[in-house]
Amino acid sequence: MFKEILNNFFYNNNDYILKKFNKIVSYINSIESDFEKLNNKQLREKTVYFKKLLHNGENLDHILPEAYATVREASKRVFGMRHFDVQILGGIVLHKNCIAEMQTGEGKTLTSTLPAYLNALSNKGVHIVTMNDYLAKRDAKKNKPLFEFLGLKVGLNLSNMSIEEKRKAYSADITYATNNEYGFDYLKDNMVFSKKDKVQRSLNYAIIDEVDSILIDEARTPLIISGSLNNNNFFYKKINKFIIPKLILQGYENEKVINFFGDFIINKKYKQLYLTELGFKKIERLLIKYNFISNKYLLYSNSNIFLFSCILSLLRAHYLYFKNVDYIVKKKKIIIVDEHTGRIAIGRRWSDGLHQSIEAKENVDIKNENKLLASITFQNYFLLYKKLCGMTGTAETEFYEFLFVYNLNTVIIPTNLPMIRKDMPDLVYLTKKEKFNAIIFAILSCVKIKQPVLVGTISIEQSEIISKKLKILGIKHNVLNAKFHDKEADIISQAGKIGAVTIATNIAGRGIDIILGGCKKKKKNKNNCSCFIKKWDKKNKFVLNVGGLHVIGTERHESRRIDNQLRGRSGRQGDVGSSQFYLSLEDSLMKIFISNKMKFFFRNLGINFGEFITHPWINKIIEKAQNKIEQKNFDLRKQLLDYDNIYNKQRIVIYKYRNFLLKSKNINDIINKILHDVINSIINKFFNKYIYKKKKNILNFKKYLKKNFNIVFLNIQTYNFKIFKKKLFKNIFINANLNLFYKEKIIGLKNIKRIKKFFIIKILDDFWTDHLINMENLRQNINLRSYAQKDPKQEYIKESFYMFTSMLKTFKYELISFLIKTDVSFLKSDNFFYNR
Ligand code: ADP
């Protein structure tokens, strides 16, 4: 009900916003002729003029129409492309903190030039965010001539660049990079020991291309910087060899039991795995038998509890993660296949021991588990920007999440030309075999009339099945799955050629345009140019005549959005085109969500081998099933965000303090203040009004001071507690300062300042990274609290707050103790300072 109201509101709101912004578009059109009259120099001078206006207090909204008219005019001169009205509309939406849903081929790259130019005028930087390095490079190169024509600088920030190159890229007016790169740079900037080693400026305005992919699909995997940790690889191997083969599957949740005496149950829908009572007992016995522990009680000690997680992650590796679907094995390495995009994610590792477990399962070298040094979710990174916006062809189904998590409204921009693609209702077959036969038949029909066809699969395995069948039939085709990562852009751009057959996992090659007749490659020889264009026109017409690009989906994805992306590959800019999904009752989505009763009904319809069923009602059921999974995935992301938000607040406090330390010119004052706090808190810990005179207390206190701070103090004779405290404080404070002063004399004022600054930051970092690990452990185990009738999230908030404050307190102790006790003479050299 709530969603329905929200939906209604969404569509009404969309109309309202379009109406309002269309007025601005009309105004921009009305001043176009004024801008046409300007010469190039005058047009460029507009940039200086706008900057001056802004400097004098004018706001961006007011200069938007003129600025957009300037960019349009410049684009006409530089690219020979005039921004369509719908692109101007999209540009306004992007400037106004919203997500612009624009179909594939509507020209989002050109649209982004408008808000990028406008927002860059305030000199605070604009970040354009792309899904991969290839797209960052391509778009920066494409738009650079336009921005430079208007007097703005463009920067490109790639993962393999040096610090200097990165800093240069960030200092440009408009910077292009991937979401990963921006996020990692942010984290690394908060790990440096000197202000000058930072690369980013403030986070002002970001335009995220393919925003759903970045803020939704990738939002479940946080960015992590880690260092290697020595650890328990041996256990993964040994458990995999001796224990896992002995554990028996009891069955799948809500399905018939396979073995009553089984040890674990699998929930396919949610990719979960639970141990049964028998399973627990068996594991205890096996761990003792194979000498992991000597008695069962030891299993629950802190140092052994990880054996359980090790067993659970190994079981998950064996029963829930599949080779060539979830990962591939290449050169004896496990490489993740991104479940949404089908791309291989080189360098990424699953956490919580899952990656090690899969390495053990596949019998390849097990890499050390890593120590977490810093991490952030994309949600929280992008929320750091003062202003955010995004564009994509598929945002509508996720408008709720964009609104509630990121405070971004979604606005659907009409297409430039009417969309005439034919989306046919799904065809459902009884078995996978019949489905694949039908798909091959459909491909053959396209090949016969030389219509280009794009087959979208949900896994590498499916791509390979189809490819094999086509090979047997001798049909030339390209396979675009995660294994051909480098070439994918090139292949997909040619998928609209006459008679081309392309098989692609999911949305591989997203962001690349499929042009009917093939990509117009530039000819070096200019004389050939017109002849080439004529040839291309002919090819383009041919493809249009045979029906444009035909898209075949081999299975419904969990998310409607991903299916829409596949469809959106066809029918760009008013082209003809068509799309068709082929399903079977054996597909995983159907298996999970279609009830047995319904399956029985289908089977008894009396359809023969090879025949299909199609009905809008079936599409409704599928949509409902997808909706359910989308909701589940949303909940998972929300949960991650809820937990990350708590940690995010702490991260902001630490990073703020760290920055303050980095910038501070007077580190001695800061340390003095900390010294104050530490001494006061020690005194309060040892003495109160009633016991301050007790000999035993004073003795303990002396011992403590000597051991932790290397300080000896004289006895204090007084009968007044306040005076006692004051004198004691003074005594310790002077002692401590003398110690530090002595060190200053040895190595010089400049050096001691640098050393103090270095260590205060280093010790803070060490405490913070240990805290991260503790928080992560807490998060993983907090659900156990629900057995004690406690709300896990509330418990997490309480506990993490306590952990955080005590971490800060111990940090102060540790710092002072370290500074006083350490012999600094060996630190005279510069070598120990950290370099990024
Ligand atoms: P999208 O990212 O929305 O799928 P692109 O930005 O890749 O689309 O643009 C698709 C194609 O349309 C590109 O070849 C681009 O040069 C062309 N294009 C975009 N805008 C215009 C325009 N206003 N006039 C002519 N061609 C345009």
XYZ file of C-alpha atoms and ligand atoms in Angstrom, residues 75 80-85 87 102-111 138-139 142 209-210 391-393 416 511-515 520 572-573, ligand 1:
62
model
C 29.705 21.634 -28.603
C 29.410 19.316 -34.563
C 26.801 18.022 -32.097
C 24.000 20.165 -30.761
C 22.678 19.039 -27.368
C 19.142 17.722 -27.856
C 16.468 19.359 -25.723
C 19.871 16.308 -23.021
C 18.086 8.259 -19.837
C 17.878 5.271 -22.166
C 20.928 3.773 -23.818
C 22.093 5.801 -26.786
C 20.475 9.024 -25.590
C 23.933 10.549 -25.212
C 24.600 10.665 -21.487
C 28.275 11.470 -22.080
C 27.364 14.686 -23.864
C 24.624 15.436 -21.317
C 37.237 7.205 -23.190
C 34.953 9.885 -21.738
C 35.922 12.559 -25.733
C 27.626 7.406 -14.704
C 25.759 4.063 -14.664
C 22.655 8.946 -14.732
C 21.676 5.559 -16.079
C 19.267 3.820 -18.409
C 14.761 12.118 -28.020
C 28.416 1.859 -21.276
C 29.325 0.972 -24.840
C 26.990 1.934 -27.618
C 25.756 -0.655 -30.134
C 25.383 1.120 -33.457
C 31.844 4.030 -37.503
C 18.455 3.309 -29.309
C 17.598 6.742 -30.730
P 24.607 6.594 -23.726
O 25.763 6.614 -22.762
O 23.470 7.408 -23.263
O 24.211 5.210 -24.117
P 26.503 7.848 -25.476
O 26.875 8.976 -24.616
O 27.442 6.705 -25.595
O 25.086 7.269 -25.048
O 26.141 8.424 -26.911
C 25.637 7.637 -27.926
C 25.991 8.180 -29.274
O 25.174 9.278 -29.602
C 27.411 8.644 -29.399
O 27.951 8.175 -30.579
C 27.294 10.153 -29.410
O 28.333 10.744 -30.115
C 25.949 10.367 -30.064
N 25.289 11.618 -29.630
C 25.022 11.953 -28.369
N 24.404 13.160 -28.324
C 24.284 13.590 -29.595
C 23.755 14.774 -30.206
N 23.212 15.726 -29.493
N 23.822 14.858 -31.541
C 24.362 13.863 -32.268
N 24.886 12.750 -31.778
C 24.854 12.589 -30.439
